[in-house]
CSV table of C-alpha atoms in Angstrom, one decimal:
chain,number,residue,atom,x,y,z
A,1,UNK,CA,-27.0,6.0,-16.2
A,2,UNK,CA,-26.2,2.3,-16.2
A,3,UNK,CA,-24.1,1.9,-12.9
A,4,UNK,CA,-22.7,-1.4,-14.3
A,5,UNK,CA,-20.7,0.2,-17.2
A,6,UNK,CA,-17.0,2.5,-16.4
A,7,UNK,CA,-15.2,3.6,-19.1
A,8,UNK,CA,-12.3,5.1,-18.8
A,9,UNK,CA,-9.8,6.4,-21.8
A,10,UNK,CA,-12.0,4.5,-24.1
A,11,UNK,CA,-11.6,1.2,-21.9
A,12,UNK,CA,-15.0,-0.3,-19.9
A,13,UNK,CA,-15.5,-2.1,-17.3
A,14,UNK,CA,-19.0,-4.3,-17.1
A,15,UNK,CA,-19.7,-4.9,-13.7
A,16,UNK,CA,-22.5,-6.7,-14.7
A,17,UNK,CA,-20.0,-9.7,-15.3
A,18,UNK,CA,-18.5,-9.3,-11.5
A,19,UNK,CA,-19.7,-11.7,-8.9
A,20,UNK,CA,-20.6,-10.1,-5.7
A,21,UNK,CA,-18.6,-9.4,-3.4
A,22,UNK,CA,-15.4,-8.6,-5.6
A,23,UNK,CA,-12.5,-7.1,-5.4
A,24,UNK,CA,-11.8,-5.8,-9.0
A,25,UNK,CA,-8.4,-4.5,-10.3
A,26,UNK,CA,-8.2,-3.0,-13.8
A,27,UNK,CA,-5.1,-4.0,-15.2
A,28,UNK,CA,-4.9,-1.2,-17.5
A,29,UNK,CA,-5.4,1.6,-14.6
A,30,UNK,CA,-2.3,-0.5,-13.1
A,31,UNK,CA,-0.1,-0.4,-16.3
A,32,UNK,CA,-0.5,3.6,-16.2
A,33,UNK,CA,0.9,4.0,-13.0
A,34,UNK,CA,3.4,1.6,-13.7
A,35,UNK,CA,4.5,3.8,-16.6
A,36,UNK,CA,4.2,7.1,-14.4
A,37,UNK,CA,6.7,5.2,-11.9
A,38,UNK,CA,9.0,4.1,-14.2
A,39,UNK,CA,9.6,7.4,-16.2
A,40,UNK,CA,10.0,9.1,-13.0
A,41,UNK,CA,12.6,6.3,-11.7
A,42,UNK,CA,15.1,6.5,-15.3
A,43,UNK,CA,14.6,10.4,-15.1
A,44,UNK,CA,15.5,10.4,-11.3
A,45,UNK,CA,18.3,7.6,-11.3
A,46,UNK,CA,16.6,5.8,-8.6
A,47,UNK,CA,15.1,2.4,-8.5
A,48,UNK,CA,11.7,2.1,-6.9
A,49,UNK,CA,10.4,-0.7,-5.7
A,50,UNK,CA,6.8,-2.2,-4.8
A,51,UNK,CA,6.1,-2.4,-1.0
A,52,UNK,CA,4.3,-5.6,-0.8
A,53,UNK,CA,2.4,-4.4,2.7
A,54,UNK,CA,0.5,-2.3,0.5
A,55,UNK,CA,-0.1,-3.8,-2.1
A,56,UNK,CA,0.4,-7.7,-2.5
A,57,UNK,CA,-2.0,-8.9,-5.8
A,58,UNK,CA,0.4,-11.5,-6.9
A,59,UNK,CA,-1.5,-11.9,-9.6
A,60,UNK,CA,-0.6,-8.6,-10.7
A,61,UNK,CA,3.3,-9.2,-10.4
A,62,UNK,CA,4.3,-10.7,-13.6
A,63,UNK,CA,2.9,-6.8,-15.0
A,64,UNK,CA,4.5,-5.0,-12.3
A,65,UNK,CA,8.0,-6.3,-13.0
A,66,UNK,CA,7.7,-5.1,-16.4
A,67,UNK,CA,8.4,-1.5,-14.6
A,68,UNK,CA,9.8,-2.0,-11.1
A,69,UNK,CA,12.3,-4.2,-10.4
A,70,UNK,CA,11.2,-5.5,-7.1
A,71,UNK,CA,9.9,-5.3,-3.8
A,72,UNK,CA,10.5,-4.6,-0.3
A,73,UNK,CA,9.2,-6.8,2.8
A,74,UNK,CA,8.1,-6.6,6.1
A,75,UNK,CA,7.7,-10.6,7.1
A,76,UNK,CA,8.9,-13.8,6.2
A,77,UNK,CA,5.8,-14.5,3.9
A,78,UNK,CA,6.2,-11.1,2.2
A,79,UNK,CA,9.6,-12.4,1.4
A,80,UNK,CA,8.5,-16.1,-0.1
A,81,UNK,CA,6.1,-14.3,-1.8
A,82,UNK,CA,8.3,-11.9,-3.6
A,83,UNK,CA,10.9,-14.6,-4.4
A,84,UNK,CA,8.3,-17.3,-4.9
A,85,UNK,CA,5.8,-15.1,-7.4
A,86,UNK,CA,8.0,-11.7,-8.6
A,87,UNK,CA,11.3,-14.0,-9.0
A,88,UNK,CA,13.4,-11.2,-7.1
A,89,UNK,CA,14.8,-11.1,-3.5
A,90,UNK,CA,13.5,-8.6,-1.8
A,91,UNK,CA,14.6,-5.3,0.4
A,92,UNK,CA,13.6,-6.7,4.2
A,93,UNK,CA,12.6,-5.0,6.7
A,94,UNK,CA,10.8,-6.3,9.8
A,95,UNK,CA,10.3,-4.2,12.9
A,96,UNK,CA,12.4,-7.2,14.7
A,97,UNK,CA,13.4,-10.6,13.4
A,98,UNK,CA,12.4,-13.9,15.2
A,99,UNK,CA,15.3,-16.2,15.7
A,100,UNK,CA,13.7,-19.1,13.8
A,101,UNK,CA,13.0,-17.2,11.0
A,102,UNK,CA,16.3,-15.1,10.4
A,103,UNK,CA,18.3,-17.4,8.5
A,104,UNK,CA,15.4,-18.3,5.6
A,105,UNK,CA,14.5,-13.9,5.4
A,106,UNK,CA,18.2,-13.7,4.9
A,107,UNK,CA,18.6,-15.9,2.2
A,108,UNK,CA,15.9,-14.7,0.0
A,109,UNK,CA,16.7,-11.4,0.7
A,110,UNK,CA,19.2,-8.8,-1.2
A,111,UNK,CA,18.9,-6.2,1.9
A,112,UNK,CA,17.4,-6.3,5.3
A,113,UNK,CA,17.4,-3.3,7.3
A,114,UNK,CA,17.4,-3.4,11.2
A,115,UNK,CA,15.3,-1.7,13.5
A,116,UNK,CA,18.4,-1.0,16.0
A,117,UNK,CA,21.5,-1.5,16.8
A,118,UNK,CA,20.6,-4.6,19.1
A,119,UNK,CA,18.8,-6.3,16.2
A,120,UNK,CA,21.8,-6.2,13.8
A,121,UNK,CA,24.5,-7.1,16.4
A,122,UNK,CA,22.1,-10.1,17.7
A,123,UNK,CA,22.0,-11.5,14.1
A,124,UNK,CA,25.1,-9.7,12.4
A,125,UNK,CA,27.6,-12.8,12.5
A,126,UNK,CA,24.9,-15.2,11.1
A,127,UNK,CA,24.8,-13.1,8.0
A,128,UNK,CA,28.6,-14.7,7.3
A,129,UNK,CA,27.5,-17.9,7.2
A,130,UNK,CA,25.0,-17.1,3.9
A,131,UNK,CA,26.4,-18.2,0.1
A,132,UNK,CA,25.4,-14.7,-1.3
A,133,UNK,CA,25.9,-11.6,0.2
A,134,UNK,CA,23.1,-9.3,2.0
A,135,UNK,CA,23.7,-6.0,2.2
A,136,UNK,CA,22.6,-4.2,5.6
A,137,UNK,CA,21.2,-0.8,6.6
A,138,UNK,CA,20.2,0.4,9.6
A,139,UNK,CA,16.1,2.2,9.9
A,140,UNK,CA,16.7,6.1,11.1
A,141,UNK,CA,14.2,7.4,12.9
A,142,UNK,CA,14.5,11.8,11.5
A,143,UNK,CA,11.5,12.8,13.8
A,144,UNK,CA,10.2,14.7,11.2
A,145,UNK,CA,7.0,13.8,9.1
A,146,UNK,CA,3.6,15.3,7.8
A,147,UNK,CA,1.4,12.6,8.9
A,148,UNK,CA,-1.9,13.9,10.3
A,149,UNK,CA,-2.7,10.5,11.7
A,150,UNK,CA,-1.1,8.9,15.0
A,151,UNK,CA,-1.7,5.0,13.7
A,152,UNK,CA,0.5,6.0,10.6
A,153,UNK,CA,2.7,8.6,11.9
A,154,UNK,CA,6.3,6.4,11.6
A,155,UNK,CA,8.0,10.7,13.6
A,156,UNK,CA,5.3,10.0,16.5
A,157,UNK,CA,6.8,11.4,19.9
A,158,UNK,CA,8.4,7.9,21.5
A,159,UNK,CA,7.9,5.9,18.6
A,160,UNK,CA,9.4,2.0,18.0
A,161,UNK,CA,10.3,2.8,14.3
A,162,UNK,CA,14.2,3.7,13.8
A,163,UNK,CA,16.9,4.9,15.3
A,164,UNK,CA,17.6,8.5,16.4
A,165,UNK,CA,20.0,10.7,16.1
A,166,UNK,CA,20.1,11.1,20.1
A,167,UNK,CA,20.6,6.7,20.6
A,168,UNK,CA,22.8,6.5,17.1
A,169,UNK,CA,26.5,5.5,17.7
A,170,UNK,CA,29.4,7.9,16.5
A,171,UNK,CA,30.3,5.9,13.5
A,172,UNK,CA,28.7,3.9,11.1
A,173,UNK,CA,28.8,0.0,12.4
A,174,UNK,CA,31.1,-2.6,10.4
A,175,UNK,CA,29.1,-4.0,7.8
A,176,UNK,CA,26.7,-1.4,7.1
A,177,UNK,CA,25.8,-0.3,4.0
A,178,UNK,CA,22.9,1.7,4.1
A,179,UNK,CA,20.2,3.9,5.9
A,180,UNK,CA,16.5,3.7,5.3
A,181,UNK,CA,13.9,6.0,6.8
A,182,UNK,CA,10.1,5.5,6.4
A,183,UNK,CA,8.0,8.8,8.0
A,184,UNK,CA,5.6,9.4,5.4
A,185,UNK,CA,1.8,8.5,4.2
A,186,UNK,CA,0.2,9.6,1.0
A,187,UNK,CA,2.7,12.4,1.1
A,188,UNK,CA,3.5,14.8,-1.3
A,189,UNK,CA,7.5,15.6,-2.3
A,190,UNK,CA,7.5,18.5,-0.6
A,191,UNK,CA,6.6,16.5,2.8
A,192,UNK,CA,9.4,14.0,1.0
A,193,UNK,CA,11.6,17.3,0.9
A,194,UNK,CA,11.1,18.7,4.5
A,195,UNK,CA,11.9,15.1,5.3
A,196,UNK,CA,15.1,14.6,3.7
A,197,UNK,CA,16.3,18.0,5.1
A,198,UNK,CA,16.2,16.8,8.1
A,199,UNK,CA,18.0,13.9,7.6
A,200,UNK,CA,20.9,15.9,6.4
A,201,UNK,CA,20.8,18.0,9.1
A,202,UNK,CA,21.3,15.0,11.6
A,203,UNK,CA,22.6,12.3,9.9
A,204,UNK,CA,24.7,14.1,6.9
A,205,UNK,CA,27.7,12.8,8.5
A,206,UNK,CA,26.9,9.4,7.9
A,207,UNK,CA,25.8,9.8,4.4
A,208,UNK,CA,29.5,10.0,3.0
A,209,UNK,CA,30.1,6.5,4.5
A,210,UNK,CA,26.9,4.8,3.4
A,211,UNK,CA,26.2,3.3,-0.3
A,212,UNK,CA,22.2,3.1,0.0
A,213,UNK,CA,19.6,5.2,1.4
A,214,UNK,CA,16.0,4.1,1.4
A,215,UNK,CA,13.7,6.7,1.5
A,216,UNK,CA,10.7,4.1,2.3
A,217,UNK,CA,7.3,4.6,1.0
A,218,UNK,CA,4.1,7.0,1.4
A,219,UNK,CA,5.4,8.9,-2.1
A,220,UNK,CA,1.9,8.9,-3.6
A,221,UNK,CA,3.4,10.0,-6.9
A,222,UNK,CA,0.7,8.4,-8.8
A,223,UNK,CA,-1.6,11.0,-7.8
A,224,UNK,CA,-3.3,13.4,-10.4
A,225,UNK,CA,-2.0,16.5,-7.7
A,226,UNK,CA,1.2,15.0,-7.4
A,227,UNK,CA,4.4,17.4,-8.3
A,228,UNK,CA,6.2,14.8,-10.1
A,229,UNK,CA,8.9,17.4,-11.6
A,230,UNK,CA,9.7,18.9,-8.0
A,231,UNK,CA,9.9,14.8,-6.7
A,232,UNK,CA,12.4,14.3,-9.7
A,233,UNK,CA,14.3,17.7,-8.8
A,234,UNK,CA,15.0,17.0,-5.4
A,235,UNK,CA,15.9,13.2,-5.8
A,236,UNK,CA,18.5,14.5,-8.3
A,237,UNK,CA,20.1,16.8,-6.5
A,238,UNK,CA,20.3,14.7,-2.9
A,239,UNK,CA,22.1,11.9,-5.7
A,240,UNK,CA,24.2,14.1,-7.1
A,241,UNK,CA,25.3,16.2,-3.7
A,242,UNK,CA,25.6,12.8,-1.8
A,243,UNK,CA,26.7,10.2,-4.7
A,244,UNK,CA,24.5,7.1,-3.0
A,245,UNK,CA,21.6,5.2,-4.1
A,246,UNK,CA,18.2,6.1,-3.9
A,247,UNK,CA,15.6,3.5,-3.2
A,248,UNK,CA,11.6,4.3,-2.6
A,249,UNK,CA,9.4,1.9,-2.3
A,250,UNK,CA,5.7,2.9,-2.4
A,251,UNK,CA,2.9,0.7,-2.3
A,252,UNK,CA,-0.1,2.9,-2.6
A,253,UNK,CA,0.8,4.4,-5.4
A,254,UNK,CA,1.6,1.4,-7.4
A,255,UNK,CA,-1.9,0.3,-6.7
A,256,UNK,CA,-3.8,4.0,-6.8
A,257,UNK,CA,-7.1,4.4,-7.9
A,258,UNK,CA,-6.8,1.4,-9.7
A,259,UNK,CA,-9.7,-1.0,-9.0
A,260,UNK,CA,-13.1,-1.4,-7.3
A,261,UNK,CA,-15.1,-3.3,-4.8
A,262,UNK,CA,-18.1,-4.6,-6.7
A,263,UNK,CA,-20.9,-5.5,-3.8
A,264,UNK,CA,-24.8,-5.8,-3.9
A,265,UNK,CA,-27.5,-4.3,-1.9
A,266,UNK,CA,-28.9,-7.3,0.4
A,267,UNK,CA,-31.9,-5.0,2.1
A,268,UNK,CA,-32.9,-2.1,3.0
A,269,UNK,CA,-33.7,-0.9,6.5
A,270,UNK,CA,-35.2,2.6,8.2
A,271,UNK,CA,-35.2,3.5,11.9
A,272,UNK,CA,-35.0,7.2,13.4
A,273,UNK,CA,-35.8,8.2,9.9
A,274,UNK,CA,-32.4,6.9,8.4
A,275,UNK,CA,-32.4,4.5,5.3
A,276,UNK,CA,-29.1,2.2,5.5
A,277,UNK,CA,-28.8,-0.3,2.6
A,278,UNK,CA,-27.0,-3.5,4.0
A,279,UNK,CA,-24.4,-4.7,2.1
A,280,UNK,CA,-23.2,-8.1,0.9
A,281,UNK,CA,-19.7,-7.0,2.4
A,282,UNK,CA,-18.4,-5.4,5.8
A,283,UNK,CA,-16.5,-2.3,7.0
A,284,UNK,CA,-14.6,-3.8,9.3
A,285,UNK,CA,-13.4,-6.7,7.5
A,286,UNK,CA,-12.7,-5.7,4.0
A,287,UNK,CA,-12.7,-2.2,4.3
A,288,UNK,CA,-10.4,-1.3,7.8
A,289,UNK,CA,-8.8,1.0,6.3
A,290,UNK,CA,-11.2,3.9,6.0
A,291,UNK,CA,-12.4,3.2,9.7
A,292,UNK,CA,-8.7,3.7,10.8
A,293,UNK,CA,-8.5,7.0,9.4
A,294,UNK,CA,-11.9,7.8,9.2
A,295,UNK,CA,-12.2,8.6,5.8
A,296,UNK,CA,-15.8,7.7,3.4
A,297,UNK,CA,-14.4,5.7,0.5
A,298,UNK,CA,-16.0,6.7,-2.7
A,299,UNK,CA,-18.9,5.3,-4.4
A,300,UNK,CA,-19.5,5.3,-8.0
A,301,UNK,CA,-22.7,7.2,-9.1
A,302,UNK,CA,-22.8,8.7,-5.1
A,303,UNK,CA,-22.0,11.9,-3.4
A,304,UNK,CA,-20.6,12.1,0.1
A,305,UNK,CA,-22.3,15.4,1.3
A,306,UNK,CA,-25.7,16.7,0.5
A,307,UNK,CA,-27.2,17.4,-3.3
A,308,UNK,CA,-30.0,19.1,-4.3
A,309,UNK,CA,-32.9,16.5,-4.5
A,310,UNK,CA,-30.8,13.7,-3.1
A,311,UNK,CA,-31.7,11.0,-1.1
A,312,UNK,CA,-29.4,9.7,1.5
A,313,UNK,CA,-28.5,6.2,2.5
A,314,UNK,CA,-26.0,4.7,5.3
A,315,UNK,CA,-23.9,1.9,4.0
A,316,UNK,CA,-24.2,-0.9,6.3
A,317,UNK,CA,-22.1,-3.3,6.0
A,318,UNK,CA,-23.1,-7.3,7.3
A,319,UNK,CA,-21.8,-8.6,10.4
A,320,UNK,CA,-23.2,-8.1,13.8
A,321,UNK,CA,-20.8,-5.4,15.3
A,322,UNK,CA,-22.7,-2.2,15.7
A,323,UNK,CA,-20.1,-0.2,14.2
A,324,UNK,CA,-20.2,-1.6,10.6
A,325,UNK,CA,-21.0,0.7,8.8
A,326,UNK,CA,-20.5,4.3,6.6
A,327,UNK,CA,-22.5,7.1,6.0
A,328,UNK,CA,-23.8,8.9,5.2
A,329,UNK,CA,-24.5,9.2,0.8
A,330,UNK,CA,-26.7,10.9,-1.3
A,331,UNK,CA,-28.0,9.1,-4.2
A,332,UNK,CA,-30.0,10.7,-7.4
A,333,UNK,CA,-32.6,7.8,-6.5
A,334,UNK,CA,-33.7,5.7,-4.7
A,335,UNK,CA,-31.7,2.8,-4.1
A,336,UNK,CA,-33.3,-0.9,-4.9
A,337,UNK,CA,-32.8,-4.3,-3.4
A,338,UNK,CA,-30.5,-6.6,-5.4
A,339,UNK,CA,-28.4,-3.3,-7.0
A,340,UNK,CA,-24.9,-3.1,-7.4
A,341,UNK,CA,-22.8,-0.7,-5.3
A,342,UNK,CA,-19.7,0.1,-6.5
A,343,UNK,CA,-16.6,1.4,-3.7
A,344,UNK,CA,-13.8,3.4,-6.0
A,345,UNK,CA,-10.5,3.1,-5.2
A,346,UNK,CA,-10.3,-0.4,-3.4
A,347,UNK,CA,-7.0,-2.2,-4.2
A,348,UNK,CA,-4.1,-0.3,-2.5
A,349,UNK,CA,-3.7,-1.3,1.5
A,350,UNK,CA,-7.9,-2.0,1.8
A,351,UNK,CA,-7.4,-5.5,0.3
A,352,UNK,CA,-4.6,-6.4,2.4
A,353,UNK,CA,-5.9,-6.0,5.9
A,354,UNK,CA,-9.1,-7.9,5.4
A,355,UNK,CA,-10.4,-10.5,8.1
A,356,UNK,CA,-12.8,-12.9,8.1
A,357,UNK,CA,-14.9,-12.2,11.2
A,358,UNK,CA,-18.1,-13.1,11.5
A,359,UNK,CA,-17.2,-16.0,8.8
A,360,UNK,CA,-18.7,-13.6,6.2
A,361,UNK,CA,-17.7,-14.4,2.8
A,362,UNK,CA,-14.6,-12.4,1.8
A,363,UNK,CA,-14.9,-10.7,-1.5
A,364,UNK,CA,-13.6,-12.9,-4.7
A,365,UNK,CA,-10.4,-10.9,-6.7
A,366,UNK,CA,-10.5,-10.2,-9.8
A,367,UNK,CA,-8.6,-8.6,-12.8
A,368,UNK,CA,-10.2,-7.2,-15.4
A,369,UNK,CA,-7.9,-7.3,-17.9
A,370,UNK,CA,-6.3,-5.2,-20.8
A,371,UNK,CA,-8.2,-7.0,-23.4
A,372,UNK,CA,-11.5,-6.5,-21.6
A,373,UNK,CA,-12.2,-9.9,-20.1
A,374,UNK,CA,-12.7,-10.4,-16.8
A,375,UNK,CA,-10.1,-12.8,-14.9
A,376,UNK,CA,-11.5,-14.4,-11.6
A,377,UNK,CA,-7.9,-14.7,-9.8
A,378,UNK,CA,-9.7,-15.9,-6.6
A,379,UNK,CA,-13.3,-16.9,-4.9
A,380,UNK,CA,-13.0,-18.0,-1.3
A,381,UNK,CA,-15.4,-20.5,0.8
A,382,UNK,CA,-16.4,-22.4,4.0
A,383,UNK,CA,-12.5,-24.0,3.8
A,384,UNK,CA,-10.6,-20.3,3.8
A,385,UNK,CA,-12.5,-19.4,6.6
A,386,UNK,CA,-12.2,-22.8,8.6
A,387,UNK,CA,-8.5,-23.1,7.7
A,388,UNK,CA,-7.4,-19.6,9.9
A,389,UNK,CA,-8.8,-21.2,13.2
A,390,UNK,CA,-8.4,-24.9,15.1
């Protein structure tokens, strides 16, 4: 089996061509979630739109807008970038707005949401002062999520994100417009559903006043398990009972199982009996993610528990802190010096939290494209690394 070669409804990838490391996105893999997302948005009546924190290959944004029609931000930079490279202002939210950069979110943005109540009276009169109109919302907090993780649990007990129903004021503040809750994380709609009942239950006498609700992201709709009729169902009938827009705004999903990590095999080293093949590329740089939640990503042409006749191998990854690396894999063979491993599902949230520590080389991105080319978007150097310190 040539570990080089993917194919994939008749389209291949040659990995052969990737430099090493590599970040690879397959722009046909995006363009079927992008249809997946879109069907379910006309069928639903809803928009949905790209959270950028997840997802933020700008190189990818000219084929995105084809489906979605924007994006959602959590920074001034997310914002420039949205305006500056998808053409669209975005839906902001930031967990609380410095003063200096208020007034340049606000004017690239269509809607900015608010943390609490302090946050949108500290900045509410400088919103009159814009030449277009932003419309506001106000981030609910409905204590109720599925999230089996602390770190990404939005309903934790004492959390910082949103208001609750206990601290909410009696009425709806002048000049809000909408309500936007986040408490999900590669959820299915039936954590989306348990969720939104919950809102009506506390908040369902604010939703007659409001004109928006934001149902934030986590929706990992693009998911071969995903329950894409029930998600339609329920979005429906909340539009229908409550006559307000519905905004999601994934960025997993958008992003799902839709591109690689392409790295090589540097050596191979054996103590205590364990092999660990040390990789061109790091854990805890490029890879965070799956230490967060402690999860193995996948490996092409790899198993993560034992075969029959396998023979397993620890992943290590290249800079100096003990802790870099995953394992353990079982491979059909053995593994050889100078090989290509390839990491599945690389593109979603793993490619935005990468660092540089160590000054190790951060992976190149790439696109490999619909016409089966490959399109080197990025390489980085000395200078990238340099130009994040002093």
């Amino acid at each position: 089996m040539n570990i080089n070669l993917y194919t994939i409804d008749n389209k291949m990838i040659d990995f052969s061509l990737v430099p090493s490391p590599c970040y690879v996105m397959d722009e046909f893999l995006l363009r079927k979630n992008l249809e997946l997302m879109h069907s379910i948005q006309e069928r639903a009546g809803v928009k949905i739109i790209l959270a950028l924190k997840g997802f933020a290959l700008w190189g990818a944004f000219r084929k995105i807008k084809e489906y979605l029609p924007g994006a959602t931000a959590s920074s001034l930079h997310e914002a420039m970038l949205c305006w500056e490279e998808m053409g669209v202002k975005p839906h902001t939210y930031c967990v609380a707005y410095r003063e200096e950069d208020f007034d340049t979110i606000a004017s690239l943005s269509s809607h900015i949401t608010f943390n609490s109540i302090s946050q949108y009276n500290t900045f509410k009169n400088r919103l009159k002062t814009l030449s277009s109109k932003v419309s506001c919302g106000l981030r609910i907090n409905p204590e109720c999520s599925d999230v089996k993780y602390d770190i990404y649990n939005p309903s934790s007990p004492q959390s910082r994100l949103g208001i609750t129903i206990e601290t909410f004021p009696d009425t709806i503040p002048d000049g809000i417009e909408g309500l936007h809750f986040h408490t999900l994380c590669e959820s299915n709609s039936y954590s989306l559903e348990r969720v939104m009942e919950s809102v009506e239950k506390k908040f369902s006498c604010f939703l007659k006043n409001i004109r928006w609700i934001n149902m934030g992201g986590g929706h990992l709709m693009t998911d071969s398990n995903y329950h894409v009729e029930h998600l339609i169902d329920i979005l429906q009938k909340f539009r229908n009972k409550w006559g307000i827009e519905i905004i999601l705004e994934p960025g997993g999903a958008v992003a799902w199982e839709t591109g690689f990590l392409v790295v090589k095999i540097l050596d191979i080293v054996e103590n205590g009996g364990v092999k660990t093949a040390i990789l061109d590329t790091s854990f805890s740089c490029h890879m965070s993610d799956f230490l967060d939640m402690g999860n193995k990503p996948k490996i092409k042409n790899a198993f993560t528990e034992p075969i029959p006749h396998g023979i397993p191998y620890r992943m290590g990854g290249v800079t100096c802190l003990a802790g870099d690396f995953m394992g353990d894999y079982y491979f059909q063979k053995p593994l050889q010096i100078g090989e290509n491993i390839i990491f599945e599902d690389m593109i979603h949230y793993t490619m935005v939290k990468t660092t540089t520590f160590n000054g190790i080389k951060h992976p190149s991105i790439a696109i490999w494209r619909e016409n089966n080319t490959l399109d080197i978007i990025k390489q980085f150097g000395y200078e990238d690394y340099k130009n994040r310190l002093s």
